[in-house]
JSON list of C-alpha atoms in Angstrom, two decimals:
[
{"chain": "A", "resi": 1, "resn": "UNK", "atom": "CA", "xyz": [3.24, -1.51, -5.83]},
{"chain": "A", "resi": 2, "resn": "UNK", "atom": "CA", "xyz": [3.40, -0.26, -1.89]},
{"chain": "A", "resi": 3, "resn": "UNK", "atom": "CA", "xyz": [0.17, 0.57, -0.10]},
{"chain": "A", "resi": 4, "resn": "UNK", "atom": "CA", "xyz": [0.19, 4.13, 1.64]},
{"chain": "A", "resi": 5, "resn": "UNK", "atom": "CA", "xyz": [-2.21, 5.00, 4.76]},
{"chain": "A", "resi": 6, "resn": "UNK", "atom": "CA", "xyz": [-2.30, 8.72, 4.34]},
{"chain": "A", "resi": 7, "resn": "UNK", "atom": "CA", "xyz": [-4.30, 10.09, 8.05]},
{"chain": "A", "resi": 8, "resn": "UNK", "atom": "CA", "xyz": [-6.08, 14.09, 7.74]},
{"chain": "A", "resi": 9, "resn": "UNK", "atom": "CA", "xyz": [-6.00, 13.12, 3.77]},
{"chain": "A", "resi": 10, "resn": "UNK", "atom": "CA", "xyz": [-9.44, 15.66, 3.22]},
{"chain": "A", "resi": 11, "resn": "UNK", "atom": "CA", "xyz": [-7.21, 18.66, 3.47]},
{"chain": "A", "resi": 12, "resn": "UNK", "atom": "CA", "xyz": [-3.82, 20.43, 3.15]},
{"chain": "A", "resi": 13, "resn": "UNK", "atom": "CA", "xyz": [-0.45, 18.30, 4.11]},
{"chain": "A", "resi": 14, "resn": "UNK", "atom": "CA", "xyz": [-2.31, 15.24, 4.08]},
{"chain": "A", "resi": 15, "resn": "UNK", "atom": "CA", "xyz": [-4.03, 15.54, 0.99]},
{"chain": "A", "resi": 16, "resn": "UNK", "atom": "CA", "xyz": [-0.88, 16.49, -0.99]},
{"chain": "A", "resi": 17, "resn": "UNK", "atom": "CA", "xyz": [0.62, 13.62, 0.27]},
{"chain": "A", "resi": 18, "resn": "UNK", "atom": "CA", "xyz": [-1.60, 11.48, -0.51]},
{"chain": "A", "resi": 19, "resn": "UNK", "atom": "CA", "xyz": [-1.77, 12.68, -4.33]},
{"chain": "A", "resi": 20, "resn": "UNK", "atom": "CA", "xyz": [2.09, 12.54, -5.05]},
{"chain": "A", "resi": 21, "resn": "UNK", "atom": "CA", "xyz": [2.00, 9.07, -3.60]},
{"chain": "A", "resi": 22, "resn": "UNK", "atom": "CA", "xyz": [-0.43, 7.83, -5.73]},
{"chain": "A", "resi": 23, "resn": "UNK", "atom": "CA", "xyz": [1.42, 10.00, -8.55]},
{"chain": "A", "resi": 24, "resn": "UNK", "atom": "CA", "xyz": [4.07, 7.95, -7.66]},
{"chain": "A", "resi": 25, "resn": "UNK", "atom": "CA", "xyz": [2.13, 4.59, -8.29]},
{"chain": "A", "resi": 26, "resn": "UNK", "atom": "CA", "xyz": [1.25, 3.81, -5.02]},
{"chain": "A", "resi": 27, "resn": "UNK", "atom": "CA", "xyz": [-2.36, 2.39, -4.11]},
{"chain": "A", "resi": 28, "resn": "UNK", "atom": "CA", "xyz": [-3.93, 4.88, -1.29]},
{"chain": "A", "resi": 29, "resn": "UNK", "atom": "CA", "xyz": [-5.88, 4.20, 2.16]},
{"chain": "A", "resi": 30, "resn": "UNK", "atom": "CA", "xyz": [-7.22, 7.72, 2.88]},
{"chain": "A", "resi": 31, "resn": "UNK", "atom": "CA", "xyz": [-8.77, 8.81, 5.85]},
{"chain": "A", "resi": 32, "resn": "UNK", "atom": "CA", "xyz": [-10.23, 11.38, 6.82]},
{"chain": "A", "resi": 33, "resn": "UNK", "atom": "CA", "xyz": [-13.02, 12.73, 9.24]},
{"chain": "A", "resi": 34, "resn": "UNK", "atom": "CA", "xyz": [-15.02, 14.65, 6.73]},
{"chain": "A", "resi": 35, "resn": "UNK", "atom": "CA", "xyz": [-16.49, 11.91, 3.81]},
{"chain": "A", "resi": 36, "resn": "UNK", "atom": "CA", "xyz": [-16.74, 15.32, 1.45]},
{"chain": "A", "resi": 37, "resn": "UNK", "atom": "CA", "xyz": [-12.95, 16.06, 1.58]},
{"chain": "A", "resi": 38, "resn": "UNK", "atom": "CA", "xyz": [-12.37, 11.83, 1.36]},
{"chain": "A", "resi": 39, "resn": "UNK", "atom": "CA", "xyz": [-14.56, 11.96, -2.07]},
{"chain": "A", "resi": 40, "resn": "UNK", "atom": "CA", "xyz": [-12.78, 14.60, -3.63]},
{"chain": "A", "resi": 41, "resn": "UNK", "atom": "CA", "xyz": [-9.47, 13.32, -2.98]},
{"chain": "A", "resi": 42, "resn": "UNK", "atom": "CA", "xyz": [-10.98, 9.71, -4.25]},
{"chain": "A", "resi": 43, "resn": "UNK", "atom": "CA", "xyz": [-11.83, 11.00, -7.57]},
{"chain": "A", "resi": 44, "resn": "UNK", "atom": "CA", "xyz": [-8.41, 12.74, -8.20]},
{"chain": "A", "resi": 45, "resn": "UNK", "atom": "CA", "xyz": [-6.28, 9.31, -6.66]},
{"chain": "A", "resi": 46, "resn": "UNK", "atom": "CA", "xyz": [-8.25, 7.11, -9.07]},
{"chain": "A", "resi": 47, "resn": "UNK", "atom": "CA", "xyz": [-7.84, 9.35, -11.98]},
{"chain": "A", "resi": 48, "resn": "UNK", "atom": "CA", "xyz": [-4.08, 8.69, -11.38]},
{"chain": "A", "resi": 49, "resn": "UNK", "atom": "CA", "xyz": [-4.93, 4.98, -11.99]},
{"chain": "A", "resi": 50, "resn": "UNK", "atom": "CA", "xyz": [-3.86, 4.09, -8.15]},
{"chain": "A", "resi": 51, "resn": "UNK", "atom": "CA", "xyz": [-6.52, 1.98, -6.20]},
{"chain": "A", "resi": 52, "resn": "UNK", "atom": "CA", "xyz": [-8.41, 3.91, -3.14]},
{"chain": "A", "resi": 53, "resn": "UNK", "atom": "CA", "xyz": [-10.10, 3.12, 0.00]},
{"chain": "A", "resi": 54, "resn": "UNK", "atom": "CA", "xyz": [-11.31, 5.84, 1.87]},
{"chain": "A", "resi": 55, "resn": "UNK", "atom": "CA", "xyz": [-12.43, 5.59, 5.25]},
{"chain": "A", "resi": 56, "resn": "UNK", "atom": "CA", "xyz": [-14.16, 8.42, 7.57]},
{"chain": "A", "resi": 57, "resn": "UNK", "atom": "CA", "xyz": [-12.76, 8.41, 10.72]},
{"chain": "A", "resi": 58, "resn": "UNK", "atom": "CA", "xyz": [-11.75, 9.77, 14.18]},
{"chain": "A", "resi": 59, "resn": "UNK", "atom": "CA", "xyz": [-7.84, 8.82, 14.57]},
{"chain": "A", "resi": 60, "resn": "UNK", "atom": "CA", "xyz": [-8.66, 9.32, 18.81]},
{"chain": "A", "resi": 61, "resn": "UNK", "atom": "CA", "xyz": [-10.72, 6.27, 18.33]},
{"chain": "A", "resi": 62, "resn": "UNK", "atom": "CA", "xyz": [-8.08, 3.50, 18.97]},
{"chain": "A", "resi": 63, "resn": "UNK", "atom": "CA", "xyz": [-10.42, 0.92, 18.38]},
{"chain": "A", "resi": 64, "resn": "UNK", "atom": "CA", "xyz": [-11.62, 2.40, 14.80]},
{"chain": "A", "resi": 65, "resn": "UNK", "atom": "CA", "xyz": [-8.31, 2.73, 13.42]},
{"chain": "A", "resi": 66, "resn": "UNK", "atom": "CA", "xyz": [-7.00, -0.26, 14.24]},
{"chain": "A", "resi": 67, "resn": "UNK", "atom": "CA", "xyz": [-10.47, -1.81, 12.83]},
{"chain": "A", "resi": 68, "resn": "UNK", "atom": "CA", "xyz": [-9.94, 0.01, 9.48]},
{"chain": "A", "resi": 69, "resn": "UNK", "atom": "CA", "xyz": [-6.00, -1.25, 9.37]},
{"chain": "A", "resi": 70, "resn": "UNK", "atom": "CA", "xyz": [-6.85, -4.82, 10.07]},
{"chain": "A", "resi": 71, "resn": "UNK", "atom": "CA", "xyz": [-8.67, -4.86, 7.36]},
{"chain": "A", "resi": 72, "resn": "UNK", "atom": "CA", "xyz": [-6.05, -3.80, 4.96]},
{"chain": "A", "resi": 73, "resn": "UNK", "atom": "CA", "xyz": [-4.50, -6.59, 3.05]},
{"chain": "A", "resi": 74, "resn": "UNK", "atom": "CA", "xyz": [-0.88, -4.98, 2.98]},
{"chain": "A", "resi": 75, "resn": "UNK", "atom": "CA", "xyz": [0.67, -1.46, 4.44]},
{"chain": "A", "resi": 76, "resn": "UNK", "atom": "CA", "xyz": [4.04, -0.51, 3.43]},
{"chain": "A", "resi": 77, "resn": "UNK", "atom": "CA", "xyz": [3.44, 3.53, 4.34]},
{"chain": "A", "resi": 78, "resn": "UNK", "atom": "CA", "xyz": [2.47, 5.45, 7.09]},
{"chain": "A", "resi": 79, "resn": "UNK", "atom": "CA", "xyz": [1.65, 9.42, 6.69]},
{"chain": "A", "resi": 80, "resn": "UNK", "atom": "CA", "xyz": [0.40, 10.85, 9.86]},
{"chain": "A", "resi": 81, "resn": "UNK", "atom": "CA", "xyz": [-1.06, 14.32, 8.53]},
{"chain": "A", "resi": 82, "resn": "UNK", "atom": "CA", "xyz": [-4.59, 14.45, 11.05]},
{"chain": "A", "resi": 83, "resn": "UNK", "atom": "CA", "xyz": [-3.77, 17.75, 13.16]},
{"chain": "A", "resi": 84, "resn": "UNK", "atom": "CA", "xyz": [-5.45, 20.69, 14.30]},
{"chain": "A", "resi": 85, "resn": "UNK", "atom": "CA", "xyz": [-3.92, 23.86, 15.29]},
{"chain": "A", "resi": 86, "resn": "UNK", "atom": "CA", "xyz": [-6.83, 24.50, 17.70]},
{"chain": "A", "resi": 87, "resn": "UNK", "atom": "CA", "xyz": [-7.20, 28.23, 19.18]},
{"chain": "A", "resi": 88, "resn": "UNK", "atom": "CA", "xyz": [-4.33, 30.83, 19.78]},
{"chain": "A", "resi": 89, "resn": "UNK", "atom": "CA", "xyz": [-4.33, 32.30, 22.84]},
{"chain": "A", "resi": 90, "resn": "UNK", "atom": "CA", "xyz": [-1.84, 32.74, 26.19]},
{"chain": "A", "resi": 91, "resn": "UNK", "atom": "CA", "xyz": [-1.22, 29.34, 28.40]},
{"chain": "A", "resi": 92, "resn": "UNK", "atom": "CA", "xyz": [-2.73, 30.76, 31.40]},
{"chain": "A", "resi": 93, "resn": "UNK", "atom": "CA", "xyz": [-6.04, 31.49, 29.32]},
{"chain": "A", "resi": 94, "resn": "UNK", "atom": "CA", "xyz": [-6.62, 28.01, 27.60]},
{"chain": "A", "resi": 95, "resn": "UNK", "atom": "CA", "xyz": [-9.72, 26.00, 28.22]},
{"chain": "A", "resi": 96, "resn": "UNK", "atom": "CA", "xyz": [-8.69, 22.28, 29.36]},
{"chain": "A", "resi": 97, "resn": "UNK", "atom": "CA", "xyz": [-10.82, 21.01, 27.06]},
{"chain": "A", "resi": 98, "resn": "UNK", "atom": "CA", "xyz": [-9.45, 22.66, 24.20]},
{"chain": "A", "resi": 99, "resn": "UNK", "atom": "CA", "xyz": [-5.43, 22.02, 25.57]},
{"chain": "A", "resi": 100, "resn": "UNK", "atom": "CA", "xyz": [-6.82, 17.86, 26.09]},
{"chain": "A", "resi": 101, "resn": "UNK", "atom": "CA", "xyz": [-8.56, 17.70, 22.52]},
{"chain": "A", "resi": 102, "resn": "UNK", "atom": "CA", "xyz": [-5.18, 19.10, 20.56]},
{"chain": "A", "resi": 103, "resn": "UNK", "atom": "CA", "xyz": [-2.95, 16.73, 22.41]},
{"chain": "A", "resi": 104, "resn": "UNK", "atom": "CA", "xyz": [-5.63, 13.81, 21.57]},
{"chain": "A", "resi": 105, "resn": "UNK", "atom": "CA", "xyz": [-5.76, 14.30, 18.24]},
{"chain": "A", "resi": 106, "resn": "UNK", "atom": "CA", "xyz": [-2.11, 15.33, 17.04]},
{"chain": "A", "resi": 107, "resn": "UNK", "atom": "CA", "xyz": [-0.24, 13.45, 19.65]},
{"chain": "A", "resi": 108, "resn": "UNK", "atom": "CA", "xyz": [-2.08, 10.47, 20.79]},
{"chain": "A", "resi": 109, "resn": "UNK", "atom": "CA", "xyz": [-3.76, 10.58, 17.31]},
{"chain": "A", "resi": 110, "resn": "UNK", "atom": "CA", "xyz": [-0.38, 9.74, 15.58]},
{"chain": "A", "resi": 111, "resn": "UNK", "atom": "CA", "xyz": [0.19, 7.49, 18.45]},
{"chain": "A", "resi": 112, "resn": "UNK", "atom": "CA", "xyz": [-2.96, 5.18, 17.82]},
{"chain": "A", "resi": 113, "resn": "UNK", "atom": "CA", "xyz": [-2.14, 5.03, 14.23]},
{"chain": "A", "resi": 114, "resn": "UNK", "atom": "CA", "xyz": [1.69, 3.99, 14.76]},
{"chain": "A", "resi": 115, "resn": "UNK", "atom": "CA", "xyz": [0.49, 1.33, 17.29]},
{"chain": "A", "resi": 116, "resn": "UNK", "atom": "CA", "xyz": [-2.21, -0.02, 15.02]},
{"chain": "A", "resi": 117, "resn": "UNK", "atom": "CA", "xyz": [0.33, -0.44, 12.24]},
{"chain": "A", "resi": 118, "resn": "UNK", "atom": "CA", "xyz": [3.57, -1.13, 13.14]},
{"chain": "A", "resi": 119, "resn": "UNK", "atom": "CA", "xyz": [2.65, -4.86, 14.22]},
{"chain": "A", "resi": 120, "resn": "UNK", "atom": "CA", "xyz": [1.87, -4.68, 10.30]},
{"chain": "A", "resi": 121, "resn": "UNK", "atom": "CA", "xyz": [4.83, -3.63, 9.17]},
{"chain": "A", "resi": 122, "resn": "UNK", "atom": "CA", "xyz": [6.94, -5.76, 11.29]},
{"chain": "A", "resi": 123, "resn": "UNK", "atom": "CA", "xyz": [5.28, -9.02, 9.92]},
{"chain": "A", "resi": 124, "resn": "UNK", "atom": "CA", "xyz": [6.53, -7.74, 6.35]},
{"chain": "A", "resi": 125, "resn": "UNK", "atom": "CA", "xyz": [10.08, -6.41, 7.69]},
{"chain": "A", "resi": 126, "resn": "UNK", "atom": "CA", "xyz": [9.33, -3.15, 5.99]},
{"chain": "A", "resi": 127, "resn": "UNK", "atom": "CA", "xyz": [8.16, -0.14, 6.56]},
{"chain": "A", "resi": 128, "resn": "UNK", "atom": "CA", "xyz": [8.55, 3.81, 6.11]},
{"chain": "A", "resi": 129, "resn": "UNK", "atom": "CA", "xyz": [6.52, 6.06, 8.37]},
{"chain": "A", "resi": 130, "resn": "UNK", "atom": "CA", "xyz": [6.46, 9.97, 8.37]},
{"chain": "A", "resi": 131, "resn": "UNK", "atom": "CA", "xyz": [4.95, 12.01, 10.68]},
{"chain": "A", "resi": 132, "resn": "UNK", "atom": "CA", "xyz": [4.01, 15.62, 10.38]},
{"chain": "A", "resi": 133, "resn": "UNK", "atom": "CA", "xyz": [5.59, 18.04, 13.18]},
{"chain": "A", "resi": 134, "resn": "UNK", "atom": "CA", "xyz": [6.36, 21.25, 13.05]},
{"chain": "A", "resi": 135, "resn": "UNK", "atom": "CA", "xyz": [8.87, 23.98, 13.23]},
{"chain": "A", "resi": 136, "resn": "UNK", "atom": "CA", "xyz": [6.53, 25.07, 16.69]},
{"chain": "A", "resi": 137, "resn": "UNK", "atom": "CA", "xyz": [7.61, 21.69, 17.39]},
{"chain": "A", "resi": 138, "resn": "UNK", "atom": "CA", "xyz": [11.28, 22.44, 18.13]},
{"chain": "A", "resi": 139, "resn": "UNK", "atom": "CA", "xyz": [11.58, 25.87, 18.95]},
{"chain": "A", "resi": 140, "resn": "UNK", "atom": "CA", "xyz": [7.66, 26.52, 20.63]},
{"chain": "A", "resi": 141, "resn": "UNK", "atom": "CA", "xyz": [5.61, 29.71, 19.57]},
{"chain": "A", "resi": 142, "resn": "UNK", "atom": "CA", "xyz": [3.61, 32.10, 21.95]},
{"chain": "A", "resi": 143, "resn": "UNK", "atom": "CA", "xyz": [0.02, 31.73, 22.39]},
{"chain": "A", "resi": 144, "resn": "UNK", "atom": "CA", "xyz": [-0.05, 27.64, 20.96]},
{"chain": "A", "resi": 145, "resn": "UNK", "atom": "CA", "xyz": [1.54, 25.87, 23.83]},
{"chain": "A", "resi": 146, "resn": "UNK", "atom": "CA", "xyz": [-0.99, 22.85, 23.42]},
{"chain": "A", "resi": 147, "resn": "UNK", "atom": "CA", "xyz": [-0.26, 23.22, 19.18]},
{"chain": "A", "resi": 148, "resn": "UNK", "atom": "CA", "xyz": [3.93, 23.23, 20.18]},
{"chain": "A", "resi": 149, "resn": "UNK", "atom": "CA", "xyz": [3.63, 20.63, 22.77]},
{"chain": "A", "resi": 150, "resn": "UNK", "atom": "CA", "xyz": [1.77, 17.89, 20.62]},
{"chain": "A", "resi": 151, "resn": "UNK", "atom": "CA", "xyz": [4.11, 18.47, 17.56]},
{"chain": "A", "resi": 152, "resn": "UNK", "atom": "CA", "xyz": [7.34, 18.76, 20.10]},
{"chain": "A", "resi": 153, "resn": "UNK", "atom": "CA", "xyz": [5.76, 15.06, 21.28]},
{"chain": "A", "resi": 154, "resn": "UNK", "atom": "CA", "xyz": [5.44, 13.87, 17.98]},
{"chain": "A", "resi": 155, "resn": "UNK", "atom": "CA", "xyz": [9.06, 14.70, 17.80]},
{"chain": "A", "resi": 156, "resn": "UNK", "atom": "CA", "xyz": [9.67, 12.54, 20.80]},
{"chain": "A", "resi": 157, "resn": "UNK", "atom": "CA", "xyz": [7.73, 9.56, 19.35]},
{"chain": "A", "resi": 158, "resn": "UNK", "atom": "CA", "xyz": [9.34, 9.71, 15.98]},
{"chain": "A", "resi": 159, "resn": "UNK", "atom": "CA", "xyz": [12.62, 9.53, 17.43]},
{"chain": "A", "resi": 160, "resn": "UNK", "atom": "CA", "xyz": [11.78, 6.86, 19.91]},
{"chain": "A", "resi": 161, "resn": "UNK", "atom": "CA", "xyz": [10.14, 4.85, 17.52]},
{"chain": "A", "resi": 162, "resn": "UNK", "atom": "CA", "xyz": [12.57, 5.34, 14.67]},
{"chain": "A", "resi": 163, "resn": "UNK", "atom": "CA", "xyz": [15.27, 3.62, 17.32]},
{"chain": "A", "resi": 164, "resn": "UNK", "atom": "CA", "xyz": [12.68, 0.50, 18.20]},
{"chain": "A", "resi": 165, "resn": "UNK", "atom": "CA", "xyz": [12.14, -0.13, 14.32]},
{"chain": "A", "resi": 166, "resn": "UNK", "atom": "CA", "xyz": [15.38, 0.34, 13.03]},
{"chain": "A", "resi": 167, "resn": "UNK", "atom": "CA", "xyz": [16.12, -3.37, 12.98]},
{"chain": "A", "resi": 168, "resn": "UNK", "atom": "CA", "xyz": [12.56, -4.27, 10.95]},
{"chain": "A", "resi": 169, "resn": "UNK", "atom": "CA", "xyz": [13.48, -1.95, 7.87]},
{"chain": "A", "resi": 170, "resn": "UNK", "atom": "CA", "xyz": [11.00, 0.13, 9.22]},
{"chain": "A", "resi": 171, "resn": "UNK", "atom": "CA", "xyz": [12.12, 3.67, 9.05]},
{"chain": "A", "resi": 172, "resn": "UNK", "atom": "CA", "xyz": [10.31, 6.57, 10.69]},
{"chain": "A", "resi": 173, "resn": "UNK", "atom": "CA", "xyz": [11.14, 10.23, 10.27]},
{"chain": "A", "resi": 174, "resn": "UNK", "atom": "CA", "xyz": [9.13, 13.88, 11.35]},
{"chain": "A", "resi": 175, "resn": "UNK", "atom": "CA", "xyz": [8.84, 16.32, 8.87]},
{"chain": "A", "resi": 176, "resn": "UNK", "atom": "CA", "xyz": [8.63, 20.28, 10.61]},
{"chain": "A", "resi": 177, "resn": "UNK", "atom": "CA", "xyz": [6.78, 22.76, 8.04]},
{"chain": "A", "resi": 178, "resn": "UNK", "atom": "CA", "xyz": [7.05, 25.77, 9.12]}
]
């Protein structure tokens, strides 16, 4: 059966995700940055009868996630779900801190985790990795330039990414909710 790393797997996209893949048969690597949200999901993957490693853990931390991947014996799936919308307010008004901190986590974020894998995926000649955009992704939305600008990068990286790959049997797609 294929081995899915599901990222922001505590809560909402991520955690769906990861249930209908493990509804699917899949075996799960969750991660998450809140243990609580990791446990719950845990319970409800194993119930399904799919194995389950959870793993608490800041996806800005290149060095962690590539830690926790190394140690995995096998990835066939990538879902990049960790995001934050972060606060809504007019460009002009936005702390640094809080622009820097969206961009880290949903766009270098899903970077760190497609850099720590792919190397993975190569090795096997297979892959399929999804990331999660968004509709503010394509066509912006006022007051969440930092929120449109990390999923409109995502973009970017999927389609980049999806070209490099294409010859492994590694294909990589964005989703955009809206």
């Amino acid at each position: 059966s294929k081995t899915a790393v599901v990222t922001g797997a505590g809560k909402g996209i991520g955690r769906a995700c990861a249930i209908a893949l493990a509804e699917a048969g899949a075996n799960l690597v969750i991660i998450s940055r809140t243990k609580k949200d990791l446990d719950e999901v845990s319970k409800k993957i194993k119930k399904l009868k799919s194995k389950c490693k959870a793993y608490v853990c800041d996806i800005t931390n290149y060095n962690e996630i590539k830690d926790i991947i190394n140690k995995q014996p096998k990835i066939d799936i990538l879902i990049n779900s960790a995001g934050i919308t972060g606060p809504t307010t007019q460009l002009w008004k936005y702390k640094i801190k809080d622009w820097n901190q969206i961009i880290e986590i949903n766009l270098n974020g899903t970077f760190h985790c497609c850099k720590s894998i792919v190397p993975h995926m190569i090795k096997n000649k297979y892959g399929r990795i999804v990331n999660i955009a968004s509709v503010s992704g394509k066509d912006g939305n006022a007051n969440a330039s930092a929120y449109s600008s990390s999923k409109a990068g995502v973009i970017g990286l999927t389609k980049s990414l999806g070209k490099e790959l294409a010859k492994f049997n590694i294909v990589v797609n964005a989703v955009t909710p809206a």
